[in-house]
Amino acid sequence: MSNKETYILSLDAGTTSERAALFNQEGKLVGQVARPIKQIYPHPAWVEHDPMEILSTQVGVMSEVLVKYGVQSSQIAGIGITNQRETSIVWDKNTGLPIYNAIVWQCRRTADMVAKLRRDNIPDLIQKKTGLILDPYFSASKIAWILDNVEGAREKAEQGDLLFGTVDSWLIYKLTQGEVHATDYTNASRTMLYNIHELAWDDELLELFNIPRSMMPEVRSSSGDFGVLSPELYPGSLRITGVAGDQQASLFGHCCFEPGMVKNTYGTGCFMLMNTGDHAVSSQNGLLSTIGIADGDKIQYALEGSVFIAGAVIQWLRDELKLIESAQETEALALEAKSTDGVYIVPAFTGLGAPYWNPEARGLICGLSRGTNKAQLVRAALESMAYQTNDIIQAMQKDSGLSLSQLAVDGGASVNTFLLQFQADILRSELIRPEISETTALGAAYLAGLALGYYKDKKSLLDLHQTTRIIPNIDEEKRNSRLKGWHEAIKKTLL
C-alpha cells in the first residue's frame, strides 16, 4: 500500500465479534480483521457481554488491521463506529468501570417488568413518542434492571455518578478517555427513552422507568464530531466522525437515501428497513418506526420489520433434519427441483412476527405427496425466506403509502442467486446486491468520511456504489398462484 494513501477506519462492534475494516476514497474495502467475543448466559434467556472484553477486543483489531495491511495511524483520515443496537452498559463515571456486564439486546430477563407496564395507555404512549413497541428488546428496561439489582447502583445514579450507553457510546467514552459521553440519533432511537419527533430524551419515559436524566449521553448527528482518540492509545489526532446502529449503518451503506428504498439483511433472521423520508410513520401492522439516516442536520425516518427465522431454516435442514451438509448446497438443489410441486414450509419455530404477530404459531410443512423429495424441501425452505420478506414489505408499503423502489440485499444468504431471483419475482421488484458485502462497516465509513469531506457528498457515494441487479422474471399468473399457496399455508399455521 502507498504510504501516501489515506483511509477511513471502520469499527464494527457486533453481537458475536468485533471487527475493524479499512476503506479507501473509492469506497473499496482494502482490509479487515475480526475477533469473536464471549457470549455469557447466566440464566435461561439471559444474554450478557463483558464490556471490557468488547473494548479490549475492539482496540486489538484496530491495531491488528493497521499492522496487517501496513497502514500508519497518520494515514487514517477518520473513524466510523457501528454497533449492535439496544445492548446496554452502565458504568461509574469516576472510575470508568462498568458496574455490571452489558445486557445484550437478545436478553429477556426484563419480560416480567415489561409485562407489568402493559396497562392503561403505556404501550400507546411509548409507540407515540419513540415509534417502538413496549418490549424487553430495547434498552430502557435493561437500564432499570441494573439500577434495581446492582448493590448501590440506584444511589449512585441519583447522585449523578453513573453513566449509560449503548455499545457505541461505551467505546467513544473509553477511546476518548472520558472526554466524550455521546451517542448518535439512530442508537438513541432504539433505547425506548428517546422522543424521535422532538429529538430529545423524554422526561416522562425516563420517569416511567425511574432512570435519572444525568445518565444519558448527548445525542449527536450520525455524521459529525465524536471526539479524538486518546494519544495514549494512538499517536496523532485520530478523530471519530461517524456513528450509527448496525441496521441503520447498513441502510446508509446501501445508499438507500430516498423514500421507498428498502434494505434487507438475510441472516439467521431478516432485518428490513424502509426509508420513509422526513416523516415518521406510525405503523398499523406491528412494524417499528425509527430514525433511519441522520447525516448533518437532516433526519430521515425508517420503518423496520424483522423475520424471525430466515437463514435459521437452512440451519434446521442441516443440523436437525440432516438433509444437507452445508448451506452452499442449497442453490444447486433448489434449481434441481424446478418447483416445490405445492410444498410450503412456514418456519414459525418461535411464532410468527409482523404482520401476523402470533407468538403461539408453530412451524408447518404442507402440500406433501409421496413424490416429495429432498431438493423440493430445500427449495421450499429458501422460498419461505422470500415469502416472509414479501409479507413485511407489503406491510411497509401499506403503512407508509410508499411504493417499493428497490430492495438492496446483504447478509450470508444474499450469495444465493436462486433465492434472490425468487425474491425479485415474488416482489415484482429489482434487487440490488452490492459488490462489497460489508455494508454495515461501509455505512459507518461513509458517515465518517462525509463529515470530513473525505467523501464529497451523497451523490458521490452513489457514483462509488458498485452493484449487481437482479430483475424480476416471472409471469403474473404463476406469481399469484404461488403467493396464494403461501397465504393458505399461513392460514393453516394460524389455526
Coordinates of C-alpha atoms in Angstrom, one line a residue:
M1 CA 0.0 0.0 0.0
S2 CA 1.2 3.5 -0.7
N3 CA 2.2 5.5 2.3
K4 CA 0.5 8.5 0.7
E5 CA -2.9 6.9 0.6
T6 CA -5.4 7.7 3.4
Y7 CA -8.2 5.5 4.7
I8 CA -11.3 5.5 6.9
L9 CA -11.1 3.0 9.7
S10 CA -14.5 1.5 10.4
L11 CA -15.1 -0.3 13.8
D12 CA -18.0 -2.8 13.8
A13 CA -18.9 -3.8 17.3
G14 CA -21.2 -6.7 16.6
T15 CA -23.1 -9.2 18.8
T16 CA -20.6 -12.1 18.2
S17 CA -17.5 -10.3 17.1
E18 CA -15.5 -7.1 17.0
R19 CA -14.3 -6.0 13.5
A20 CA -12.0 -3.4 12.1
A21 CA -12.1 -2.5 8.4
L22 CA -10.2 -0.1 6.2
F23 CA -11.9 1.7 3.3
N24 CA -10.3 3.9 0.7
Q25 CA -11.5 7.0 -1.1
E26 CA -13.1 4.9 -3.8
G27 CA -15.2 3.2 -1.2
K28 CA -13.3 -0.1 -1.6
L29 CA -12.7 -2.5 1.3
V30 CA -8.9 -2.8 1.5
G31 CA -8.5 -4.9 4.6
Q32 CA -10.4 -6.2 7.7
V33 CA -9.8 -8.2 10.9
A34 CA -12.4 -9.8 13.1
R35 CA -12.2 -11.5 16.5
P36 CA -15.0 -13.2 18.4
I37 CA -16.3 -12.1 21.9
K38 CA -17.6 -14.4 24.5
Q39 CA -21.4 -14.9 24.9
I40 CA -22.4 -15.1 28.6
Y41 CA -25.6 -16.9 29.6
P42 CA -26.0 -16.6 33.4
H43 CA -29.6 -18.0 33.3
P44 CA -32.0 -19.2 30.6
A45 CA -33.0 -16.4 28.3
W46 CA -30.3 -14.1 29.8
V47 CA -27.5 -12.9 27.5
E48 CA -24.6 -10.7 28.5
H49 CA -21.2 -9.5 27.2
D50 CA -18.2 -8.3 29.2
P51 CA -17.8 -4.5 28.4
M52 CA -14.1 -4.6 29.0
E53 CA -13.7 -7.5 26.6
I54 CA -15.7 -5.5 24.0
L55 CA -13.3 -2.6 24.5
S56 CA -10.0 -4.6 24.5
T57 CA -11.0 -6.8 21.5
Q58 CA -12.0 -3.7 19.5
V59 CA -8.8 -1.9 20.4
G60 CA -6.9 -5.1 19.4
V61 CA -8.5 -5.5 16.0
M62 CA -7.9 -1.7 15.4
S63 CA -4.2 -2.2 15.9
E64 CA -4.1 -5.5 14.1
V65 CA -5.7 -4.2 10.9
L66 CA -3.2 -1.4 10.7
V67 CA -0.2 -3.7 11.2
K68 CA -1.6 -6.4 8.9
Y69 CA -2.1 -4.0 6.0
G70 CA 0.9 -1.8 6.6
V71 CA -1.0 1.4 7.4
Q72 CA 0.3 4.1 9.7
S73 CA -2.1 5.8 12.1
S74 CA -1.2 9.1 10.3
Q75 CA -2.9 7.6 7.2
I76 CA -6.3 7.3 9.0
A77 CA -8.4 10.2 7.9
G78 CA -11.2 9.4 10.4
I79 CA -13.0 6.6 12.3
G80 CA -16.6 5.3 12.0
I81 CA -18.3 3.2 14.6
T82 CA -21.3 0.9 14.1
N83 CA -22.6 -1.4 16.7
Q84 CA -25.1 -4.0 17.9
R85 CA -28.1 -1.8 19.0
E86 CA -30.1 -1.8 22.2
T87 CA -27.3 -3.6 24.2
S88 CA -27.0 -1.6 27.4
I89 CA -23.9 -0.7 29.6
V90 CA -23.9 1.3 32.8
W91 CA -20.6 2.5 34.2
D92 CA -19.2 4.6 37.0
K93 CA -18.0 7.9 35.7
N94 CA -15.4 8.3 38.5
T95 CA -13.7 5.0 37.8
G96 CA -14.7 4.5 34.2
L97 CA -15.5 0.9 35.0
P98 CA -18.8 -0.9 34.2
I99 CA -20.9 -1.8 37.3
Y100 CA -22.4 -4.9 35.6
N101 CA -22.0 -6.8 32.3
A102 CA -23.5 -5.4 29.1
I103 CA -27.1 -6.7 28.9
V104 CA -27.5 -7.8 25.2
W105 CA -30.4 -6.9 23.0
Q106 CA -31.4 -10.6 22.9
C107 CA -31.8 -10.8 26.7
R108 CA -35.3 -11.4 28.0
R109 CA -34.7 -11.0 31.8
T110 CA -37.0 -8.0 32.0
A111 CA -40.0 -9.7 30.5
D112 CA -41.9 -9.6 33.8
M113 CA -41.0 -6.0 34.4
V114 CA -42.3 -5.0 30.9
A115 CA -45.5 -7.1 31.3
K116 CA -46.4 -5.1 34.4
L117 CA -46.2 -1.9 32.2
R118 CA -48.7 -3.2 29.7
R119 CA -51.6 -1.4 31.3
D120 CA -53.6 1.8 30.8
N121 CA -52.1 3.7 27.8
I122 CA -48.4 3.0 28.4
P123 CA -47.8 0.9 25.2
D124 CA -49.6 3.6 23.1
L125 CA -47.6 6.3 24.9
I126 CA -44.3 4.6 24.1
Q127 CA -45.2 4.0 20.5
K128 CA -46.3 7.6 20.0
K129 CA -43.1 9.0 21.4
T130 CA -40.5 6.5 20.3
G131 CA -42.0 4.6 17.4
L132 CA -41.2 1.4 19.2
I133 CA -43.4 -1.3 20.8
L134 CA -43.1 -1.9 24.6
D135 CA -40.6 -4.8 24.7
P136 CA -37.6 -6.1 26.7
Y137 CA -35.6 -5.9 23.5
F138 CA -35.0 -2.2 23.9
S139 CA -32.6 -0.5 26.4
A140 CA -35.0 1.1 28.9
S141 CA -35.9 -1.9 31.0
K142 CA -32.3 -3.2 30.9
I143 CA -31.0 0.0 32.5
A144 CA -33.8 -0.1 35.1
W145 CA -32.9 -3.7 35.9
I146 CA -29.2 -2.8 36.5
L147 CA -30.2 0.1 38.8
D148 CA -32.6 -2.1 40.7
N149 CA -30.3 -5.2 41.0
V150 CA -26.7 -4.0 41.4
E151 CA -26.0 -3.0 45.0
G152 CA -25.6 0.7 45.5
A153 CA -26.4 1.5 41.8
R154 CA -29.6 3.4 42.4
E155 CA -28.0 5.7 45.0
K156 CA -25.0 6.3 42.7
A157 CA -27.3 7.1 39.8
E158 CA -29.3 9.6 41.8
Q159 CA -26.0 11.3 42.8
G160 CA -25.0 11.6 39.2
D161 CA -22.2 9.1 39.4
L162 CA -23.4 6.6 36.8
L163 CA -23.5 6.8 33.0
F164 CA -25.4 4.8 30.5
G165 CA -24.5 4.0 26.9
T166 CA -25.2 1.6 24.1
V167 CA -22.0 0.0 22.8
D168 CA -21.1 2.9 20.5
S169 CA -21.3 5.3 23.5
W170 CA -19.2 3.0 25.7
L171 CA -16.5 2.8 23.0
I172 CA -16.5 6.5 22.4
Y173 CA -16.2 7.2 26.1
K174 CA -13.3 4.8 26.6
L175 CA -11.4 5.6 23.4
T176 CA -11.5 9.4 24.2
Q177 CA -10.6 8.6 27.9
G178 CA -13.9 10.0 29.2
E179 CA -13.8 13.2 27.2
V180 CA -16.9 12.5 25.2
H181 CA -20.2 10.8 26.5
A182 CA -22.3 10.8 23.4
T183 CA -24.3 8.6 21.0
D184 CA -26.0 9.3 17.7
Y185 CA -29.6 9.7 16.7
T186 CA -30.0 6.2 15.4
N187 CA -28.8 4.5 18.6
A188 CA -30.7 6.9 20.8
S189 CA -33.9 6.0 18.9
R190 CA -33.5 2.3 20.0
T191 CA -33.5 2.9 23.7
M192 CA -37.3 3.4 24.2
L193 CA -36.4 6.6 26.1
Y194 CA -35.9 9.0 23.1
N195 CA -38.6 11.1 21.6
I196 CA -38.0 10.7 17.9
H197 CA -40.2 13.6 17.0
E198 CA -38.8 16.1 19.4
L199 CA -35.3 14.7 19.1
A200 CA -34.8 14.7 22.9
W201 CA -34.6 12.3 25.8
D202 CA -38.1 12.1 27.1
D203 CA -38.6 13.1 30.7
E204 CA -41.9 11.2 31.0
L205 CA -40.4 8.0 29.8
L206 CA -37.3 8.4 32.0
E207 CA -39.6 8.8 35.0
L208 CA -41.6 5.8 34.0
F209 CA -38.5 3.6 34.1
N210 CA -37.0 5.6 37.0
I211 CA -33.8 6.5 35.2
P212 CA -32.0 9.7 36.0
R213 CA -31.6 12.0 33.1
S214 CA -28.0 12.6 34.2
M215 CA -27.1 9.1 33.0
M216 CA -28.0 9.7 29.4
P217 CA -25.4 10.6 26.7
E218 CA -25.5 13.6 24.5
V219 CA -27.2 12.8 21.2
R220 CA -25.4 14.0 18.0
S221 CA -25.7 13.6 14.2
S222 CA -24.5 10.3 12.9
S223 CA -22.0 12.2 10.7
G224 CA -20.1 14.6 12.8
D225 CA -17.6 15.1 15.6
F226 CA -17.4 12.4 18.4
G227 CA -14.0 13.4 19.7
V228 CA -10.3 12.5 19.4
L229 CA -8.8 9.1 20.4
S230 CA -6.6 9.4 23.4
P231 CA -2.9 9.8 22.3
E232 CA -2.1 7.2 24.9
L233 CA -3.9 4.7 22.7
Y234 CA -2.9 6.1 19.3
P235 CA -0.4 8.9 18.4
G236 CA -1.7 11.7 16.3
S237 CA -5.2 13.1 16.3
L238 CA -7.4 10.2 15.2
R239 CA -11.0 11.5 15.2
I240 CA -14.3 9.7 15.4
T241 CA -16.6 11.3 12.9
G242 CA -19.3 8.7 12.1
V243 CA -21.6 6.6 14.3
A244 CA -24.7 4.6 13.6
G245 CA -26.5 1.5 14.8
D246 CA -25.8 -1.6 12.7
Q247 CA -29.0 -1.8 10.7
Q248 CA -29.1 2.0 10.0
A249 CA -25.4 1.9 9.0
S250 CA -26.3 -0.9 6.6
L251 CA -29.2 1.3 5.2
F252 CA -26.6 4.1 4.6
G253 CA -24.0 1.7 3.2
H254 CA -26.6 0.6 0.6
C255 CA -27.1 4.3 -0.3
C256 CA -30.9 4.0 0.4
F257 CA -31.1 7.8 0.5
E258 CA -34.6 8.2 -1.0
P259 CA -38.1 7.4 0.5
G260 CA -39.3 3.9 -0.6
M261 CA -35.8 2.4 -0.7
V262 CA -35.5 -0.8 1.4
K263 CA -32.6 -2.9 2.6
N264 CA -32.8 -6.5 3.8
T265 CA -30.1 -8.3 5.6
Y266 CA -30.6 -12.1 5.2
G267 CA -29.0 -13.6 8.3
T268 CA -30.4 -16.0 10.9
G269 CA -33.4 -13.8 10.7
C270 CA -34.0 -10.9 8.3
F271 CA -33.8 -7.2 9.2
M272 CA -35.6 -4.8 6.9
L273 CA -35.5 -1.0 6.9
M274 CA -37.5 1.2 4.6
N275 CA -36.5 4.9 4.2
T276 CA -39.7 6.9 4.8
G277 CA -38.1 10.3 4.4
D278 CA -38.8 13.2 6.8
H279 CA -42.0 11.5 8.0
A280 CA -42.0 9.1 11.0
V281 CA -44.7 6.6 10.1
S282 CA -46.9 5.2 12.8
S283 CA -47.3 1.5 11.9
Q284 CA -50.7 -0.3 12.0
N285 CA -49.0 -3.6 11.2
G286 CA -46.7 -4.1 14.1
L287 CA -43.6 -2.6 12.5
L288 CA -41.3 -0.2 14.2
S289 CA -40.8 3.5 13.4
T290 CA -37.2 4.6 14.0
I291 CA -34.6 7.2 12.9
G292 CA -33.0 5.7 9.8
I293 CA -30.4 8.2 8.5
A294 CA -29.1 11.3 10.3
D295 CA -26.3 13.0 8.4
G296 CA -25.8 16.6 9.3
D297 CA -29.0 18.3 10.4
K298 CA -31.2 16.2 8.1
I299 CA -33.2 13.4 9.7
Q300 CA -34.8 10.7 7.7
Y301 CA -37.0 8.1 9.4
A302 CA -37.5 4.4 8.6
L303 CA -39.9 1.6 9.1
E304 CA -38.3 -1.6 10.5
G305 CA -39.6 -5.1 10.3
S306 CA -38.0 -8.4 11.2
V307 CA -38.4 -12.0 10.0
F308 CA -37.6 -14.3 13.0
I309 CA -36.5 -17.3 11.0
A310 CA -34.7 -16.9 7.7
G311 CA -31.2 -18.5 7.4
A312 CA -32.1 -20.4 10.6
V313 CA -34.5 -22.6 8.5
I314 CA -31.4 -23.7 6.4
Q315 CA -29.5 -24.5 9.6
W316 CA -32.5 -26.6 10.7
L317 CA -32.3 -28.6 7.4
R318 CA -28.6 -29.1 8.1
D319 CA -28.5 -29.7 11.9
E320 CA -31.8 -31.3 12.8
L321 CA -33.1 -33.0 9.5
K322 CA -29.6 -33.8 8.2
L323 CA -30.8 -33.1 4.6
I324 CA -27.7 -31.1 3.7
E325 CA -24.2 -30.8 4.9
S326 CA -23.8 -27.0 4.2
A327 CA -25.8 -24.0 3.2
Q328 CA -23.7 -23.8 0.0
E329 CA -25.6 -26.9 -1.3
T330 CA -29.0 -25.3 -1.3
E331 CA -28.8 -23.3 -4.5
A332 CA -28.0 -26.3 -6.7
L333 CA -30.6 -28.4 -5.0
A334 CA -33.3 -25.7 -5.4
L335 CA -32.5 -25.4 -9.1
E336 CA -32.6 -29.1 -9.5
A337 CA -36.1 -29.2 -8.0
K338 CA -37.6 -26.9 -10.7
S339 CA -40.6 -26.3 -8.4
T340 CA -41.8 -27.4 -5.0
D341 CA -45.0 -29.0 -6.5
G342 CA -47.1 -27.1 -4.0
V343 CA -44.9 -27.8 -0.9
Y344 CA -44.6 -24.9 1.5
I345 CA -42.6 -24.5 4.7
V346 CA -43.7 -21.9 7.2
P347 CA -40.8 -21.8 9.6
A348 CA -42.7 -20.4 12.6
F349 CA -40.3 -22.1 15.1
T350 CA -40.7 -19.2 17.5
G351 CA -44.1 -17.9 16.4
L352 CA -44.9 -15.5 13.6
G353 CA -43.9 -11.9 13.6
A354 CA -45.1 -9.0 11.5
P355 CA -47.6 -8.7 10.0
Y356 CA -49.3 -11.7 11.8
W357 CA -48.0 -11.4 15.3
N358 CA -48.9 -14.8 16.7
P359 CA -46.4 -16.0 19.2
E360 CA -48.3 -19.3 19.6
A361 CA -47.9 -20.3 15.9
R362 CA -45.6 -23.2 15.2
G363 CA -43.8 -24.4 12.1
L364 CA -45.6 -26.2 9.3
I365 CA -44.9 -28.2 6.2
C366 CA -47.9 -28.6 3.9
G367 CA -48.6 -29.9 0.4
L368 CA -46.5 -33.1 0.8
S369 CA -47.0 -36.0 -1.5
R370 CA -45.4 -39.4 -2.0
G371 CA -43.1 -37.9 -4.6
T372 CA -41.8 -35.0 -2.5
N373 CA -38.0 -35.2 -2.3
K374 CA -35.1 -33.5 -0.6
A375 CA -34.5 -30.9 -3.3
Q376 CA -38.1 -29.8 -3.1
L377 CA -37.9 -29.4 0.7
V378 CA -34.7 -27.4 0.3
R379 CA -36.3 -25.2 -2.3
A380 CA -39.4 -24.7 -0.1
A381 CA -37.2 -23.6 2.7
L382 CA -35.4 -21.0 0.6
E383 CA -38.7 -19.8 -0.8
S384 CA -40.0 -19.3 2.7
M385 CA -37.4 -16.6 3.2
A386 CA -38.6 -14.7 0.2
Y387 CA -42.3 -15.1 1.1
Q388 CA -41.7 -13.7 4.6
T389 CA -39.7 -10.8 3.3
N390 CA -42.6 -10.0 0.9
D391 CA -45.1 -10.1 3.8
I392 CA -43.0 -7.4 5.6
I393 CA -42.5 -5.2 2.6
Q394 CA -46.2 -5.3 1.8
A395 CA -46.9 -4.2 5.4
M396 CA -44.3 -1.4 4.9
Q397 CA -45.9 -0.2 1.8
K398 CA -49.4 -0.2 3.4
D399 CA -48.2 1.7 6.4
S400 CA -46.1 4.3 4.6
G401 CA -48.1 4.8 1.4
L402 CA -44.8 4.4 -0.4
S403 CA -44.1 2.0 -3.3
L404 CA -41.0 -0.1 -3.1
S405 CA -38.5 1.5 -5.4
Q406 CA -35.7 -1.1 -4.9
L407 CA -34.6 -3.8 -2.4
A408 CA -30.9 -3.7 -1.5
V409 CA -29.7 -7.0 -0.1
D410 CA -26.8 -8.3 2.1
G411 CA -26.1 -11.0 4.6
G412 CA -25.0 -14.5 4.3
A413 CA -27.9 -15.8 2.2
S414 CA -27.6 -13.0 -0.3
V415 CA -24.9 -15.0 -2.1
N416 CA -27.6 -17.5 -3.1
T417 CA -28.7 -16.3 -6.6
F418 CA -31.7 -18.7 -6.7
L419 CA -33.1 -17.0 -3.5
L420 CA -32.5 -13.5 -4.9
Q421 CA -34.1 -14.3 -8.2
F422 CA -37.2 -15.8 -6.5
Q423 CA -37.3 -12.8 -4.2
A424 CA -37.3 -10.4 -7.2
D425 CA -40.0 -12.5 -8.8
I426 CA -42.3 -12.6 -5.8
L427 CA -41.8 -8.8 -5.1
R428 CA -42.0 -7.8 -8.7
S429 CA -39.1 -5.5 -7.9
E430 CA -35.5 -5.1 -8.8
L431 CA -32.9 -6.3 -6.3
I432 CA -29.6 -4.6 -5.7
R433 CA -26.7 -6.7 -4.5
P434 CA -23.5 -4.6 -3.7
E435 CA -20.0 -5.7 -4.6
I436 CA -19.0 -5.0 -1.0
S437 CA -20.8 -7.3 1.3
E438 CA -19.7 -5.5 4.5
T439 CA -22.3 -2.8 4.1
T440 CA -22.6 -2.1 7.8
A441 CA -19.0 -1.2 8.2
L442 CA -19.2 0.6 4.8
G443 CA -22.1 2.7 6.1
A444 CA -20.1 3.8 9.1
A445 CA -17.2 4.7 6.9
Y446 CA -19.4 6.7 4.6
L447 CA -20.8 8.7 7.5
A448 CA -17.3 9.3 8.9
G449 CA -15.9 10.3 5.5
L450 CA -18.8 12.7 4.7
A451 CA -18.1 14.6 8.0
L452 CA -14.5 15.1 6.9
G453 CA -15.0 15.9 3.3
Y454 CA -13.2 12.6 2.5
Y455 CA -16.3 11.8 0.5
K456 CA -17.8 14.9 -1.1
D457 CA -21.5 14.2 -0.8
K458 CA -24.2 11.5 -1.0
K459 CA -24.2 11.8 -4.8
S460 CA -20.5 10.9 -4.9
L461 CA -21.3 7.8 -2.8
L462 CA -23.9 6.7 -5.3
D463 CA -21.2 7.1 -8.0
L464 CA -18.9 4.7 -6.0
H465 CA -21.7 2.2 -5.3
Q466 CA -21.0 -0.9 -7.5
T467 CA -23.9 -3.4 -7.6
T468 CA -25.4 -6.4 -9.4
R469 CA -29.0 -6.1 -10.3
I470 CA -31.5 -8.9 -10.3
I471 CA -34.6 -8.3 -12.5
P472 CA -38.0 -10.0 -11.9
N473 CA -38.7 -12.8 -14.5
I474 CA -42.0 -14.5 -13.8
D475 CA -45.5 -14.2 -15.3
E476 CA -48.1 -12.7 -13.1
E477 CA -50.4 -15.8 -13.1
K478 CA -47.6 -18.0 -11.7
R479 CA -46.6 -15.4 -9.1
N480 CA -50.2 -15.0 -7.9
S481 CA -50.6 -18.8 -7.7
R482 CA -47.5 -19.2 -5.6
L483 CA -48.5 -16.3 -3.2
K484 CA -52.0 -17.8 -2.9
G485 CA -50.4 -21.1 -1.8
W486 CA -48.2 -19.3 0.7
H487 CA -51.1 -17.4 2.3
E488 CA -53.1 -20.6 2.5
A489 CA -50.2 -22.2 4.4
I490 CA -50.1 -19.2 6.7
K491 CA -53.8 -19.7 7.5
K492 CA -53.1 -23.3 8.4
T493 CA -50.3 -22.3 10.7
L494 CA -52.6 -19.8 12.5
L495 CA -55.3 -22.4 13.1

